[in-house]
PDB file of C-alpha atoms in Angstrom:
ATOM      1  CA  UNK A   8       2.164   8.901 -15.959  1.00  0.00           C
ATOM      2  CA  UNK A   9       0.539   5.493 -16.181  1.00  0.00           C
ATOM      3  CA  UNK A  10      -0.718   4.362 -12.773  1.00  0.00           C
ATOM      4  CA  UNK A  11      -2.422   1.026 -13.205  1.00  0.00           C
ATOM      5  CA  UNK A  12      -2.649  -2.174 -11.244  1.00  0.00           C
ATOM      6  CA  UNK A  13      -3.386  -5.417 -13.044  1.00  0.00           C
ATOM      7  CA  UNK A  14      -4.778  -8.328 -11.030  1.00  0.00           C
ATOM      8  CA  UNK A  15      -5.337 -11.372 -13.224  1.00  0.00           C
ATOM      9  CA  UNK A  16      -7.319  -9.967 -16.172  1.00  0.00           C
ATOM     10  CA  UNK A  17      -8.633  -6.843 -14.402  1.00  0.00           C
ATOM     11  CA  UNK A  18      -6.955  -3.457 -14.641  1.00  0.00           C
ATOM     12  CA  UNK A  19      -7.453  -0.717 -12.073  1.00  0.00           C
ATOM     13  CA  UNK A  20      -6.451   2.924 -12.304  1.00  0.00           C
ATOM     14  CA  UNK A  21      -4.598   4.114  -9.230  1.00  0.00           C
ATOM     15  CA  UNK A  22      -4.537   7.597  -7.761  1.00  0.00           C
ATOM     16  CA  UNK A  23      -1.091   9.146  -7.316  1.00  0.00           C
ATOM     17  CA  UNK A  24      -1.089   8.343  -3.578  1.00  0.00           C
ATOM     18  CA  UNK A  25      -2.318   4.765  -4.144  1.00  0.00           C
ATOM     19  CA  UNK A  26       0.443   4.305  -6.703  1.00  0.00           C
ATOM     20  CA  UNK A  27       3.129   5.782  -4.437  1.00  0.00           C
ATOM     21  CA  UNK A  28       2.002   3.684  -1.478  1.00  0.00           C
ATOM     22  CA  UNK A  29       1.891   0.470  -3.500  1.00  0.00           C
ATOM     23  CA  UNK A  30       5.323   1.257  -4.938  1.00  0.00           C
ATOM     24  CA  UNK A  31       6.755   1.769  -1.447  1.00  0.00           C
ATOM     25  CA  UNK A  32       5.190  -1.497  -0.265  1.00  0.00           C
ATOM     26  CA  UNK A  33       6.699  -3.277  -3.289  1.00  0.00           C
ATOM     27  CA  UNK A  34      10.141  -1.862  -2.547  1.00  0.00           C
ATOM     28  CA  UNK A  35       9.785  -3.370   0.950  1.00  0.00           C
ATOM     29  CA  UNK A  36       7.942  -6.533  -0.170  1.00  0.00           C
ATOM     30  CA  UNK A  37       8.108  -9.416   2.282  1.00  0.00           C
ATOM     31  CA  UNK A  38       9.704  -7.011   4.741  1.00  0.00           C
ATOM     32  CA  UNK A  39       8.428  -4.539   7.308  1.00  0.00           C
ATOM     33  CA  UNK A  40       7.569  -1.013   6.124  1.00  0.00           C
ATOM     34  CA  UNK A  41       7.205   1.501   8.978  1.00  0.00           C
ATOM     35  CA  UNK A  42       4.141   3.768   8.921  1.00  0.00           C
ATOM     36  CA  UNK A  43       6.387   6.769   9.532  1.00  0.00           C
ATOM     37  CA  UNK A  44       8.351   6.063   6.358  1.00  0.00           C
ATOM     38  CA  UNK A  45       5.239   6.172   4.166  1.00  0.00           C
ATOM     39  CA  UNK A  46       3.878   9.229   5.956  1.00  0.00           C
ATOM     40  CA  UNK A  47       7.136  11.136   5.434  1.00  0.00           C
ATOM     41  CA  UNK A  48       7.726  10.039   1.822  1.00  0.00           C
ATOM     42  CA  UNK A  49       4.162  10.267   0.493  1.00  0.00           C
ATOM     43  CA  UNK A  50       2.262  12.677   2.755  1.00  0.00           C
ATOM     44  CA  UNK A  51       5.367  14.721   3.738  1.00  0.00           C
ATOM     45  CA  UNK A  52       4.128  14.928   7.337  1.00  0.00           C
ATOM     46  CA  UNK A  53       3.059  12.709  10.158  1.00  0.00           C
ATOM     47  CA  UNK A  54      -0.070  13.411  12.191  1.00  0.00           C
ATOM     48  CA  UNK A  55      -3.388  11.819  13.108  1.00  0.00           C
ATOM     49  CA  UNK A  56      -5.152  12.918   9.920  1.00  0.00           C
ATOM     50  CA  UNK A  57      -2.450  11.767   7.508  1.00  0.00           C
ATOM     51  CA  UNK A  58      -2.205   8.451   9.371  1.00  0.00           C
ATOM     52  CA  UNK A  59      -5.970   7.913   8.997  1.00  0.00           C
ATOM     53  CA  UNK A  60      -5.738   8.888   5.334  1.00  0.00           C
ATOM     54  CA  UNK A  61      -3.013   6.291   4.816  1.00  0.00           C
ATOM     55  CA  UNK A  62      -5.217   3.656   6.473  1.00  0.00           C
ATOM     56  CA  UNK A  63      -7.949   4.430   3.931  1.00  0.00           C
ATOM     57  CA  UNK A  64      -5.478   4.000   1.050  1.00  0.00           C
ATOM     58  CA  UNK A  65      -4.227   0.714   2.521  1.00  0.00           C
ATOM     59  CA  UNK A  66      -7.843  -0.511   2.711  1.00  0.00           C
ATOM     60  CA  UNK A  67      -8.380   0.463  -0.948  1.00  0.00           C
ATOM     61  CA  UNK A  68      -5.234  -1.382  -2.030  1.00  0.00           C
ATOM     62  CA  UNK A  69      -6.276  -4.470  -0.045  1.00  0.00           C
ATOM     63  CA  UNK A  70      -9.631  -4.410  -1.809  1.00  0.00           C
ATOM     64  CA  UNK A  71      -7.964  -4.208  -5.231  1.00  0.00           C
ATOM     65  CA  UNK A  72      -5.543  -7.025  -4.387  1.00  0.00           C
ATOM     66  CA  UNK A  73      -8.091  -9.357  -2.760  1.00  0.00           C
ATOM     67  CA  UNK A  74      -8.497 -11.506  -5.898  1.00  0.00           C
ATOM     68  CA  UNK A  75      -4.782 -12.357  -5.939  1.00  0.00           C
ATOM     69  CA  UNK A  76      -4.248 -15.083  -3.351  1.00  0.00           C
ATOM     70  CA  UNK A  77      -0.479 -14.682  -3.699  1.00  0.00           C
ATOM     71  CA  UNK A  78      -0.380 -11.099  -2.408  1.00  0.00           C
ATOM     72  CA  UNK A  79      -1.505  -9.731   0.951  1.00  0.00           C
ATOM     73  CA  UNK A  80      -0.974  -6.510   2.894  1.00  0.00           C
ATOM     74  CA  UNK A  81      -0.464  -7.372   6.564  1.00  0.00           C
ATOM     75  CA  UNK A  82      -0.913  -4.795   9.311  1.00  0.00           C
ATOM     76  CA  UNK A  83       1.781  -4.747  11.999  1.00  0.00           C
ATOM     77  CA  UNK A  84      -0.378  -3.114  14.690  1.00  0.00           C
ATOM     78  CA  UNK A  85       0.627   0.476  15.329  1.00  0.00           C
ATOM     79  CA  UNK A  86       3.976   0.027  13.596  1.00  0.00           C
ATOM     80  CA  UNK A  87       3.499  -0.391   9.854  1.00  0.00           C
ATOM     81  CA  UNK A  88       2.762  -2.866   7.102  1.00  0.00           C
ATOM     82  CA  UNK A  89       4.172  -5.846   5.272  1.00  0.00           C
ATOM     83  CA  UNK A  90       3.384  -6.672   1.632  1.00  0.00           C
ATOM     84  CA  UNK A  91       3.589 -10.464   1.579  1.00  0.00           C
ATOM     85  CA  UNK A  92       4.197 -11.901  -1.884  1.00  0.00           C
ATOM     86  CA  UNK A  93       3.811 -15.679  -1.846  1.00  0.00           C
ATOM     87  CA  UNK A  94       4.892 -16.479  -5.401  1.00  0.00           C
TER      88      UNK A  94
END
């Protein structure tokens, strides 16, 4: 399975969880994605440790996407995330 992210002329290999999380954010782009949804679909459980793990993956995706001014992952405090696509 090819799991790559291309930002401008740079290509990044994604881990399975990074890929699944980015895919879920894209499905919900410009809309709210609850934390619980990602935890259930990707991690198959919801607890403190999986929630912290997801936060690490979100931070990694933000870092990879930082060079694309048209895309941003917004945190909805304690509730979830929003992938904002401006173009």
